[in-house]
Coordinates of C-alpha atoms in Angstrom, one line a residue:
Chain A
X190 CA -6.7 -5.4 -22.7
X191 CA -4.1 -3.5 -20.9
X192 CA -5.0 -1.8 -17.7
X193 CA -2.4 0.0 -15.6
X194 CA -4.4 0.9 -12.6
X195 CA -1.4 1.7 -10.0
X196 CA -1.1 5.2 -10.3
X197 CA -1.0 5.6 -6.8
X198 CA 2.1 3.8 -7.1
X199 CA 3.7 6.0 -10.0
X200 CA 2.5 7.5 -13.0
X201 CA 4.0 7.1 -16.3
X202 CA 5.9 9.9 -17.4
X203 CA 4.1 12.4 -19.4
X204 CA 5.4 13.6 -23.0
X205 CA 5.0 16.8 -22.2
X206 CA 7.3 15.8 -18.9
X207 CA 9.9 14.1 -20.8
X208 CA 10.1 16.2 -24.0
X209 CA 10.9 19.1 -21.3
X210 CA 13.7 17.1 -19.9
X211 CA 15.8 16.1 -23.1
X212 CA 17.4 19.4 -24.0
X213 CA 18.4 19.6 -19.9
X214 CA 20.4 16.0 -20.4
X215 CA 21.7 17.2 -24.2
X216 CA 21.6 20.9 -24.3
X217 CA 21.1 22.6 -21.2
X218 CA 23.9 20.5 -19.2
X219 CA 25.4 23.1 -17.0
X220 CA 25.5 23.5 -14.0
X221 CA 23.6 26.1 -12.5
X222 CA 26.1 27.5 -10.1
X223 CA 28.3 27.9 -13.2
X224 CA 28.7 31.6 -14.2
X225 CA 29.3 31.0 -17.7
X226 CA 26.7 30.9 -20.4
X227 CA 26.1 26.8 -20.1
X228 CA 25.5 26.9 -17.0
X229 CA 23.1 29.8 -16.5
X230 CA 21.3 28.1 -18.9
X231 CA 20.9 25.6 -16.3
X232 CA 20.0 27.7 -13.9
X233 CA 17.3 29.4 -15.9
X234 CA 15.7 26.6 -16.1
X235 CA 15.5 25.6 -12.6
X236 CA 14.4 28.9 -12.3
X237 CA 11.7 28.8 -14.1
X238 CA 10.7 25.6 -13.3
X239 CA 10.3 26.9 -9.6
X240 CA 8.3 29.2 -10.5
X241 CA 5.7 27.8 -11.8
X242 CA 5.8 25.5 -8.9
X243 CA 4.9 28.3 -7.1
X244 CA 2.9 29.6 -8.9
X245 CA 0.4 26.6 -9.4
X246 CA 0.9 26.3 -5.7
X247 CA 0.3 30.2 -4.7
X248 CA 3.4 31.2 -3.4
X249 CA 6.5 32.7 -3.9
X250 CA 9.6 31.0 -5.5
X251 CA 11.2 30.9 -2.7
X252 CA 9.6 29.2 -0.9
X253 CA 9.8 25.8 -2.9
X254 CA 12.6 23.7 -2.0
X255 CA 13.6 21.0 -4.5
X256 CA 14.1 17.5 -2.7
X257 CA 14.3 14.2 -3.9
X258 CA 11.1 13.1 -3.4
X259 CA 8.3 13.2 -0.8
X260 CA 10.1 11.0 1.9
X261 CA 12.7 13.4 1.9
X262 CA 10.2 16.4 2.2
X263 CA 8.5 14.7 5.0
X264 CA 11.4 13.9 6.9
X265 CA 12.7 17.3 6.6
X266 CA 9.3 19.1 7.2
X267 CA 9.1 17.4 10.7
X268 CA 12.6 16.6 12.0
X269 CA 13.6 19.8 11.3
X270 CA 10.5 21.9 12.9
X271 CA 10.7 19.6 15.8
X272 CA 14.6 21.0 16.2
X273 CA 13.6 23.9 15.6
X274 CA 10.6 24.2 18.0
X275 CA 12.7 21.9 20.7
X276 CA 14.4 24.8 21.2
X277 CA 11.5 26.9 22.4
X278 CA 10.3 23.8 24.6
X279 CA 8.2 21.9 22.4
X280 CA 8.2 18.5 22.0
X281 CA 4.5 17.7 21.4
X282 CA 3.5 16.6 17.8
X283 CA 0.0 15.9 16.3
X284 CA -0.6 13.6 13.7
X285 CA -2.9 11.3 12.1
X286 CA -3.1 7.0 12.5
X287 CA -3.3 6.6 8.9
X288 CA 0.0 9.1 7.4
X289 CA 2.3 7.4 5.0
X290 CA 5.5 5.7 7.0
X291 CA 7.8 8.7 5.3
X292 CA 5.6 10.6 8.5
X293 CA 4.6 7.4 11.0
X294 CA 8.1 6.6 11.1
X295 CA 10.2 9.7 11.4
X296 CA 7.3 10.8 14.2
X297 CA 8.4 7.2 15.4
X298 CA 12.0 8.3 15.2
X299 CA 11.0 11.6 17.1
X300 CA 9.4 9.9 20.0
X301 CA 12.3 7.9 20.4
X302 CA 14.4 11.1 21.1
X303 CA 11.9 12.7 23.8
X304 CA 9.2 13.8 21.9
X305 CA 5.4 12.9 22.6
X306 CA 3.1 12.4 19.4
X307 CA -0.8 12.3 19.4
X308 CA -2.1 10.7 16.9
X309 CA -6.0 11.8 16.0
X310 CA -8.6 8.9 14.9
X311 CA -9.3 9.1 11.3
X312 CA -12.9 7.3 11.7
X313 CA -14.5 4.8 9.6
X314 CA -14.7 7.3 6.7
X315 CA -11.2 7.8 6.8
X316 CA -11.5 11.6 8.2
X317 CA -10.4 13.3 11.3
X318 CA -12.5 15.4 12.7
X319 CA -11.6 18.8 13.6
X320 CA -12.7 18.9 17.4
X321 CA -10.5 16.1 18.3
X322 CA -7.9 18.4 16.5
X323 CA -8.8 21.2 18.5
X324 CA -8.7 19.0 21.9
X325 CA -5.2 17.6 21.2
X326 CA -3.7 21.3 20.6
X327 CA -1.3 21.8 23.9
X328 CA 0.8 24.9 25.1
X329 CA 3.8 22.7 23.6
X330 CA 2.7 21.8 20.7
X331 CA 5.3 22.1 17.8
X332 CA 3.7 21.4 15.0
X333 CA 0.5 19.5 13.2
X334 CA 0.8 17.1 10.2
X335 CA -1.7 15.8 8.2
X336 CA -2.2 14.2 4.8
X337 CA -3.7 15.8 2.5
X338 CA -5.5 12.6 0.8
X339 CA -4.7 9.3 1.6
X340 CA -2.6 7.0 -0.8
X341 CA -4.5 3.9 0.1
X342 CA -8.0 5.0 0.7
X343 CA -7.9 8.2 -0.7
X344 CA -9.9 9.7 1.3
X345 CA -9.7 14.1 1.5
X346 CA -8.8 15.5 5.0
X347 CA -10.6 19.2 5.4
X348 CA -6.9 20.6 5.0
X349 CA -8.2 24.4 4.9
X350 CA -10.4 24.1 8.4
X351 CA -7.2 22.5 10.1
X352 CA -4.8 25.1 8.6
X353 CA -7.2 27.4 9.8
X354 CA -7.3 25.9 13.6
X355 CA -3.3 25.9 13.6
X356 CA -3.0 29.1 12.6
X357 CA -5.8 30.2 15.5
X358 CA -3.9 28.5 17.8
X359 CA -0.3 29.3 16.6
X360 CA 1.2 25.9 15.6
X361 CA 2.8 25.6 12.5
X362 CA 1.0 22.7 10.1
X363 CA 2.5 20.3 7.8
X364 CA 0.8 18.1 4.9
X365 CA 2.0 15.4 3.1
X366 CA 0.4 16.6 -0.3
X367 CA 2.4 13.9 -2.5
X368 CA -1.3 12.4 -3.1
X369 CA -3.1 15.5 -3.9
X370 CA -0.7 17.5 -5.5
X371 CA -1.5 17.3 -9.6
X372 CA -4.8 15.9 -8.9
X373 CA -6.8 18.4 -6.3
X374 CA -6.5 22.3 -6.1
X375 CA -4.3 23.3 -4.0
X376 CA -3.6 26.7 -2.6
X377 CA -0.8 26.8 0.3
X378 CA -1.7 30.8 1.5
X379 CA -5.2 30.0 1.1
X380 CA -5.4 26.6 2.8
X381 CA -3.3 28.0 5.5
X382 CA -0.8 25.5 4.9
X383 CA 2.6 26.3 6.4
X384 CA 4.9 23.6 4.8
X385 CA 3.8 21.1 2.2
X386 CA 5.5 18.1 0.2
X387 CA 5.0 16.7 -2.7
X388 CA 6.5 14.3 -5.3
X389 CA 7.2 14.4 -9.3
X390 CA 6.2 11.2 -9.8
X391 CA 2.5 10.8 -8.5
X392 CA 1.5 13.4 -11.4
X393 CA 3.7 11.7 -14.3
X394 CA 6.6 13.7 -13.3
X395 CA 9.9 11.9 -13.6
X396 CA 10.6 9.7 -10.1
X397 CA 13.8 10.5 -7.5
X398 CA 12.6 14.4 -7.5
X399 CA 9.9 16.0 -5.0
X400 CA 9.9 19.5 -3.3
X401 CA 9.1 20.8 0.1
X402 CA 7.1 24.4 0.6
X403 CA 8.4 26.1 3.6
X404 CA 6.6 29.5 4.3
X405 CA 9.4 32.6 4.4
X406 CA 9.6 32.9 7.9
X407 CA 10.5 29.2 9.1
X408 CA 13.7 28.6 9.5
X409 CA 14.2 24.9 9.0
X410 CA 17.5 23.7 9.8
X411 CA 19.9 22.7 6.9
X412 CA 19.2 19.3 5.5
X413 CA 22.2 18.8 3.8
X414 CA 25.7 21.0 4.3
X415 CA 28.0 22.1 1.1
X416 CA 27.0 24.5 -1.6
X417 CA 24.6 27.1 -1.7
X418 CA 21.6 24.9 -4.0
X419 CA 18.2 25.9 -2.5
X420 CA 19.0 28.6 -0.1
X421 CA 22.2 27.1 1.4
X422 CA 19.7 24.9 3.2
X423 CA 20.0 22.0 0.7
X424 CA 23.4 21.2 -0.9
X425 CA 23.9 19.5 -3.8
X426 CA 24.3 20.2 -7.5
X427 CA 20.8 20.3 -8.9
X428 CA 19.1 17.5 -10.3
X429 CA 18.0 19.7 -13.4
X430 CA 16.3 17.8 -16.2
X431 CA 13.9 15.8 -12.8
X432 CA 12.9 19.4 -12.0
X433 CA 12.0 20.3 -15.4
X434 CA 10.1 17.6 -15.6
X435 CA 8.4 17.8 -12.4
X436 CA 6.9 21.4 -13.3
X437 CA 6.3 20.4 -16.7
X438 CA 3.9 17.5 -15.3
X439 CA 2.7 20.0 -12.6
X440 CA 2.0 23.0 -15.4
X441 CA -0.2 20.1 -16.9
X442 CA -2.0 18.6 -14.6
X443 CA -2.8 22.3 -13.5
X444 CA -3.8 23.2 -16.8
X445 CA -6.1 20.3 -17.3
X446 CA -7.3 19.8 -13.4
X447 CA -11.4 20.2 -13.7
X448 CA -11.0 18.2 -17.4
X449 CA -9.2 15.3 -15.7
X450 CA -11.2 15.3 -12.2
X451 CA -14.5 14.9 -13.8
X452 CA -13.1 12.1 -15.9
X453 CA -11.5 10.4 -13.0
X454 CA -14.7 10.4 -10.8
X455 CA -16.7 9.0 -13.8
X456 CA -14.4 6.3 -14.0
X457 CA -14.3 5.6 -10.4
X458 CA -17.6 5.8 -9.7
X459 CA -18.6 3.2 -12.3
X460 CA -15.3 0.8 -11.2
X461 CA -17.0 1.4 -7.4
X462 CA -20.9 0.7 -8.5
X463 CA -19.7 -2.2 -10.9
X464 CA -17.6 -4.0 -8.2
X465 CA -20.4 -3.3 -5.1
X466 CA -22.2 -5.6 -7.2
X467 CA -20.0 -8.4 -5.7
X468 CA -21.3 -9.9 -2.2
X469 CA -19.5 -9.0 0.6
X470 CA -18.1 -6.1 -1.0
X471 CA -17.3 -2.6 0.8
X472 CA -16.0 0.8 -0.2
X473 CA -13.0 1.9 2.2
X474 CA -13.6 4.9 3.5
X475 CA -15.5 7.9 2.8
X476 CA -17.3 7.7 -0.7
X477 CA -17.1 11.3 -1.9
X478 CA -14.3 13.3 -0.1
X479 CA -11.6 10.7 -1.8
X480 CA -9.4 11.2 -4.6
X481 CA -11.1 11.5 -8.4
X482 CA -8.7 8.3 -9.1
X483 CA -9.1 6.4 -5.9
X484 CA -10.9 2.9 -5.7
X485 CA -10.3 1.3 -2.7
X486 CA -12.4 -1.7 -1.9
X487 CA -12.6 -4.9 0.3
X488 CA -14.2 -8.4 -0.7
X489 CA -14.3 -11.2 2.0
X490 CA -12.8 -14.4 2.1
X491 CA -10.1 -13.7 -0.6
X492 CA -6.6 -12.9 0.2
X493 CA -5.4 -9.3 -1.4
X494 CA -2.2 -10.5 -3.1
X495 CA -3.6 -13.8 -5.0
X496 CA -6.2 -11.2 -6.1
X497 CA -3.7 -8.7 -7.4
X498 CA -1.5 -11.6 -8.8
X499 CA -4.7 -13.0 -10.6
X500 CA -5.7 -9.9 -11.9
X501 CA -2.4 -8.8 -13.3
X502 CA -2.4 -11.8 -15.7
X503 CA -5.7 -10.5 -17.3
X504 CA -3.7 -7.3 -18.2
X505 CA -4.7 -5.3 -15.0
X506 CA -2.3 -4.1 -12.7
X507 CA -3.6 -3.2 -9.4
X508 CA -2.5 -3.1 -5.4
X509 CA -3.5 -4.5 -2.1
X510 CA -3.1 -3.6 1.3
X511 CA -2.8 -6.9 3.0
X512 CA -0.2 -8.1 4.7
X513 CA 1.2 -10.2 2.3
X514 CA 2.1 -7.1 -0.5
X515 CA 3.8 -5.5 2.3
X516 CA 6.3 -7.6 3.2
X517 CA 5.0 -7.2 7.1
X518 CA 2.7 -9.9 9.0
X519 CA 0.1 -7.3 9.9
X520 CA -3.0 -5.6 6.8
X521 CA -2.1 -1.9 6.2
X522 CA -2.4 0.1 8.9
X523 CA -4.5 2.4 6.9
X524 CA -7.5 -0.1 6.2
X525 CA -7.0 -1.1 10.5
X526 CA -7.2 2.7 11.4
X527 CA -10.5 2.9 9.3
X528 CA -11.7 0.2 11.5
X529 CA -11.5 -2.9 9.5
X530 CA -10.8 -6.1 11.3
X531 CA -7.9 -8.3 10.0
X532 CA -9.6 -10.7 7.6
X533 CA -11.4 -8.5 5.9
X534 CA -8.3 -5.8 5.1
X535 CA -6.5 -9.1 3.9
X536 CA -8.9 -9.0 0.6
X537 CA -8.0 -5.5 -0.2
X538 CA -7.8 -4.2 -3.3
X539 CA -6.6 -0.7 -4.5
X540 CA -7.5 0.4 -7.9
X541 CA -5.8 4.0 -9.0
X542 CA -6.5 5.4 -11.9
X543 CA -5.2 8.8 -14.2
X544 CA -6.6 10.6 -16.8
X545 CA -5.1 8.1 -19.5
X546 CA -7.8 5.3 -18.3
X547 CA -10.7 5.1 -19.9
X548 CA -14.1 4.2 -18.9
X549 CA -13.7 0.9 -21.8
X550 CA -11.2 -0.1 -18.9
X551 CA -13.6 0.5 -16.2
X552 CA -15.8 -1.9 -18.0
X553 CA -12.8 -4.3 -18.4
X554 CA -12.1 -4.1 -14.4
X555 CA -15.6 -4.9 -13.3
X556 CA -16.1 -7.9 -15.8
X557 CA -12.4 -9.9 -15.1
X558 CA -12.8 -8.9 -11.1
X559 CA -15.5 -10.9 -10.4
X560 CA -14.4 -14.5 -12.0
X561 CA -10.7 -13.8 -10.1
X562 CA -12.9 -13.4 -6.5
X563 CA -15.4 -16.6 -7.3
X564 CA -12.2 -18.5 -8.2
X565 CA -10.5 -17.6 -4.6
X566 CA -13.9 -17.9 -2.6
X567 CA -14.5 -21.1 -4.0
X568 CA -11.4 -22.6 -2.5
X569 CA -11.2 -20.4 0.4
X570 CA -11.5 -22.5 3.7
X571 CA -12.4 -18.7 5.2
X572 CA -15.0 -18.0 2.4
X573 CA -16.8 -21.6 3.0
X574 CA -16.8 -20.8 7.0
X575 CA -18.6 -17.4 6.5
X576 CA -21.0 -18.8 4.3
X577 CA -21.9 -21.5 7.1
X578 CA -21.8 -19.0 9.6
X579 CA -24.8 -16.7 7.6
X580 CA -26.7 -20.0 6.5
X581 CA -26.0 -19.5 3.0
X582 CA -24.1 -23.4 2.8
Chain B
X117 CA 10.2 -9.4 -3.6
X118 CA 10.0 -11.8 -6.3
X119 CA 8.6 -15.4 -6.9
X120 CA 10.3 -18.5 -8.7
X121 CA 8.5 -19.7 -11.8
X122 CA 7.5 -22.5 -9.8
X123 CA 6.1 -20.7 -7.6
X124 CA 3.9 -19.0 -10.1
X125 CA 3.0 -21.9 -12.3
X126 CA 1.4 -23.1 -9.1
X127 CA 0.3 -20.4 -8.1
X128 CA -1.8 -19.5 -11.8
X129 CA -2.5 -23.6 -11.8
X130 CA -2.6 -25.2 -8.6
X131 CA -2.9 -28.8 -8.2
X132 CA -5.3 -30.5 -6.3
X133 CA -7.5 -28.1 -5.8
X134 CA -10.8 -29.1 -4.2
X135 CA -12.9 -31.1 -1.5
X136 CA -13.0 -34.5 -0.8
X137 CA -16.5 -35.5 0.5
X138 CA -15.5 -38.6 2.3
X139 CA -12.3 -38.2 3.3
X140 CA -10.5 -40.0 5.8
X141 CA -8.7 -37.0 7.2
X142 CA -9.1 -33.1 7.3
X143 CA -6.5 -30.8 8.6
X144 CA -6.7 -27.2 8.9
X145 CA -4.6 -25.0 10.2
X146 CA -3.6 -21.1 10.2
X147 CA -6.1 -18.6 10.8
X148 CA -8.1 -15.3 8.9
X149 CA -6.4 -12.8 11.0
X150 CA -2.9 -13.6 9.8
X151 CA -4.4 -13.8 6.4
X152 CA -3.9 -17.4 5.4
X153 CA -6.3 -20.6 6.5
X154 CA -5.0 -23.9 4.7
X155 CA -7.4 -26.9 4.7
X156 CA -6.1 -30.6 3.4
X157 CA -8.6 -33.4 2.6
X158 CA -7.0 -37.2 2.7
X159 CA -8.0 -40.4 1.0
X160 CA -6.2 -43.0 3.0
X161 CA -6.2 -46.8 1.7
X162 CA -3.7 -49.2 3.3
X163 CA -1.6 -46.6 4.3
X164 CA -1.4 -45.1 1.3
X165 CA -2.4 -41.6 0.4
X166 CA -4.6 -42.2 -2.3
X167 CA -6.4 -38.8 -3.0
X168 CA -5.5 -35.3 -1.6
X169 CA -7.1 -31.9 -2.5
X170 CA -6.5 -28.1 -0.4
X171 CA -8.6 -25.3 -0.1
X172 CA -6.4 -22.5 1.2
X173 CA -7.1 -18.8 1.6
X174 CA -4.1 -16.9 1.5
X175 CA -1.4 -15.4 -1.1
X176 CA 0.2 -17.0 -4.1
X177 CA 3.1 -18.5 -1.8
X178 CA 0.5 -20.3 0.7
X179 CA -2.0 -21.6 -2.9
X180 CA 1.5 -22.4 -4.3
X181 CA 2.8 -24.6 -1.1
X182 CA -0.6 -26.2 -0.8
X183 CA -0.5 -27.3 -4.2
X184 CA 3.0 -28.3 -4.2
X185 CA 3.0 -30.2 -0.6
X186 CA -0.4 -32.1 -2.3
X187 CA 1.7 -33.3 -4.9
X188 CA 4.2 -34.5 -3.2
X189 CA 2.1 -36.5 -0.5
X190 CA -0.1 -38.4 -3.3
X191 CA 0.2 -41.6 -3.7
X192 CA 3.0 -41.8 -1.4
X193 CA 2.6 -44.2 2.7
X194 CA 1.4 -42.2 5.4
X195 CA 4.4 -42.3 7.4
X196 CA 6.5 -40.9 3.9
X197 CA 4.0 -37.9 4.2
X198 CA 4.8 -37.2 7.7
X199 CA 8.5 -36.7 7.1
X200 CA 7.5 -34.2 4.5
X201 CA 9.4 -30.7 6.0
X202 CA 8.5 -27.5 4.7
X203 CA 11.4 -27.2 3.5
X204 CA 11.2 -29.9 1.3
X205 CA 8.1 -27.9 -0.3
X206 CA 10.6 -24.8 -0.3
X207 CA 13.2 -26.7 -2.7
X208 CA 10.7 -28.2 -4.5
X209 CA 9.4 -24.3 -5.5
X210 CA 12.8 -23.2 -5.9
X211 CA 12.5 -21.2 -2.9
X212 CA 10.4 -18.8 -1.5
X213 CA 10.7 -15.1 0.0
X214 CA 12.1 -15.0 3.3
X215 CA 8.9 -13.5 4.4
X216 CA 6.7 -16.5 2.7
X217 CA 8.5 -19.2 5.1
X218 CA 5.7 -19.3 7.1
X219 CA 3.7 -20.5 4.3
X220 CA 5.1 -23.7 3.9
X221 CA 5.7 -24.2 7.5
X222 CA 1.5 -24.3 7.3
X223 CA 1.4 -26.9 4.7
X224 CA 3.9 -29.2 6.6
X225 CA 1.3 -28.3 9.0
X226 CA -1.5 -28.9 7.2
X227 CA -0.7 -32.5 5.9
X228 CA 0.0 -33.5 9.7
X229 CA -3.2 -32.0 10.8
X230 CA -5.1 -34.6 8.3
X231 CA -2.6 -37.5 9.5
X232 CA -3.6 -36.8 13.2
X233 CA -7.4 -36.1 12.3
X234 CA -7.3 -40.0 10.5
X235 CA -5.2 -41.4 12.9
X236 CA -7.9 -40.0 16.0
X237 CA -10.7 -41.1 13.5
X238 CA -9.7 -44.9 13.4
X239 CA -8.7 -45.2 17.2
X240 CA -4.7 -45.7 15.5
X241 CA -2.7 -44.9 18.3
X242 CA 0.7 -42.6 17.3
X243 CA 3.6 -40.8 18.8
X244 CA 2.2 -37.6 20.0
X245 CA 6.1 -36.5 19.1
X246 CA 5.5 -36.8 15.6
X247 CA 2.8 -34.0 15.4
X248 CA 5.0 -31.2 17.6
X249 CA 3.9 -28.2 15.7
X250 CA 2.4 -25.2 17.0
X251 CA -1.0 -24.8 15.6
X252 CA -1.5 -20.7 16.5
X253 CA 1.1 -20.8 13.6
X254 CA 3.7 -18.7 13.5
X255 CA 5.1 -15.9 11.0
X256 CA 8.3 -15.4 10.5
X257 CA 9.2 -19.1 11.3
X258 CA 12.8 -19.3 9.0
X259 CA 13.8 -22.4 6.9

């Protein structure tokens, strides 16, 4: 059996995406600064594609931004409201210890240039909590950014209550929403979120495009100088058939949201009861504010990567968070935020699932998972010294 | 990132795999927080390496170095074992990610720690030279 369970990761492209996006590379081929018919073709179509952006997302059309992806909307979101708010004298940024490194690093980049970040606990659930918000609000605060849901743990943050406190306390509030967007509701005037990026290809969008909302009223510097693509503030011919695509996906994961949540969360909760089963298992972070897709677990003794390897040559393709699938020395700084010592966020495993996974799969998961983890354990040195240590040797 | 297919065929069927009841040396080295703990089991007779099996907890590049660095070591003299450099495991993979150095630097490691741990069992006196390794181990240690 084939099991594709990275859609964290990327999504396939839907055929409702891609059958969107042939006439733009065949057809409608203009350019949309063109005057002539071809091109305002083109630019028709990115019209309408924004709108109904905005419209899933609540707000007006012009406030979407195309980008090309949700790095890009991040770094833009905060570099260019800390410029912005430098001006008035502050340099204070809150954030969370668990954001994606498109936000830890350009707040990284930020601090480096005379700014002071705070970054708020997010718990062993994987939450903040809104007093410690509340407490970390200064006089020169410039802005707050949190996640919306967590790519690793997928864990929910209570976006609406800590729109709600910014708004109170007059700082503007950023979420990276490339997670959640597709796969909770989202509603940026109602949420009192101020700017917002997402990314095409988390909800079977095509990859390379992503948009930023930026509430009228914010005047984020320009992030790229030349023509006059997405309010002058963006230059660039546009990438036309990707943002087709991307509202395509976005119009159908919309349409089919409560179908494909209730799905999801039947299929993760059996993957997360089947695999508990295992000893020494855990759950990463909070059970039942996470993502409908999200299975994100721990099992001792076994290293994340041989587990991932294993399993992808019984057809199931998954990810890990330990070191070794990062390239870096240290786990993911997501499962050490959440508390978890070094050994255990070693034998991580991610499991991400969309609405094309079926609970047959789910079944599949939780019978090849735990042959992989026996084989490991029983030739894990660490394994055999944690069953000495509890008696059980 | 990418593996060799020598990497993966020991990584998917590692050799040597196992305990060895009596042996005559046991190294271990690395440790959990890093994420990879190798442990090497000798059978020494005459100087000869006569049996070796690994237990390792780790990635694919540390199973696939443990397996490899058993392979080469069996059946060979103890003092052919001792010149064994990780980088002789690296070649013998095809190479490794820069980033998966470290692993084979443990099983280079690994084999000496069972060496000593015989040697220190049987009162045979050595060269303390010839075991200059740190044992912390270190990442990012390059070819």
């Amino acid at each position: 059996m084939k099991v594709y369970a990275d859609n964290a990761a990327t999504t396939k492209i839907s055929d409702t995406a891609l059958n969107a996006m042939m006439p733009c590379f065949k057809d409608v081929y203009g350019n949309p600064s063109s005057l002539h018919s071809v091109g305002q073709n083109a630019f028709h179509a990115v019209r309408d594609a924004r709108a109904q952006i905005a419209d899933i997302l609540n707000c007006k059309s012009d406030e979407i931004y195309f980008t090309s992806g949700g790095s890009e909307s991040d770094n833009w979101a905060i570099k260019g409201t800390a410029e912005l708010m430098a001006k008035k004298g502050k340099k204070h940024i809150i954030s969370t210890k668990f954001e994606h490194h498109a936000v830890l690093h350009t707040l990284k980049y930020l601090e480096k240039n005379g700014f002071e970040i705070t970054l708020l606990d997010v718990y062993e659930n994987g939450i903040i909590h809104i007093d410690d918000l509340k407490k970390a609000i200064r006089e020169d605060t410039a802005l707050v950014t949190v996640m919306f849901a967590n790519n690793e743990i997928g864990t929910v943050q209570p976006i609406r209550e800590i729109g709600a406190v910014c708004r109170e306390r007059g700082v503007l509030f950023h979420t990276d929403a490339v997670q959640a967007v597709g796969h909770l509701p989202i509603d940026v005037q109602n949420d009192n979120i101020d700017m917002l990026s997402m990314s095409g290809h988390k909800f079977h969008g095509p990859k390379g495009i992503g948009a930023l909302y930026c509430k009228n009223g914010i005047r984020l510097p320009n992030l790229i100088e030349g023509g006059a693509q997405e309010r002058n503030r963006r230059a660039g011919t546009e990438n036309v058939p990707a943002i087709v695509g991307m509202a395509a996906a976005l119009k159908e994961a919309a349409d089919n949201l409560s179908e494909n949540t209730k799905k999801l969360c039947e299929i993760r909760d059996r993957v997360i009861d089947g695999l508990l089963k295992i000893p020494s298992s855990r759950v990463n972070g909070d059970r039942t504010a996470r993502l409908p897709g999200n299975v994100s677990m721990c099992f001792e003794g076994v290293e994340g990567e041989s587990l991932l390897l294993y399993l992808d040559m019984v057809g199931i393709q998954a990810s890990s968070g330990s070191a070794c699938t990062s390239g870096s020395l240290d786990p993911s700084h997501v499962l050490l935020s959440i508390g978890l010592p070094h050994e255990i966020a070693h034998g991580s495993l991610r499991l991400s699932f969309c609405e094309e996974n079926t609970l047959e799969q789910a079944d599949y998961i939780i019978e090849q998972v735990p042959p992989i983890i026996k084989r490991l354990r029983d030739m894990s040195p660490l394994w055999e010294r944690l069953q000495k240590e509890r008696g059980n040797a | 990132m990418e593996y060799s297919e020598k990497v993966m065929e020991h990584f998917v069927h590692p050799h040597n795999v196992g305990k060895i009841e009596d042996a005559d040396g046991i190294g271990e080295v690395g440790n959990a927080k890093c994420g990879d703990i190798m442990k090497m089991y000798l059978k020494i007779d005459d100087g000869i390496i006569t049996d070796v099996k690994f237990n390792t907890y780790g990635c694919a590049s540390a199973i696939a170095t443990s397996s490899m660095a058993t392979d080469l070591i069996k059946g060979k003299p103890l003092s052919e074992a001792l010149k064994l450099t990780n980088k002789a495991v690296v070649e013998a993979l095809d190479g490794l990610p820069a980033v998966k150095i470290h692993c084979s630097v443990l099983a280079e490691q690994a084999i000496k720690a069972a060496v000593r741990d015989y040697y220190d069992k049987n009162g045979i006196e050595y060269d303390e030279a010839q075991f200059h390794f740190n044992e912390t181990h270190e990442h990012g240690v390059e070819e």
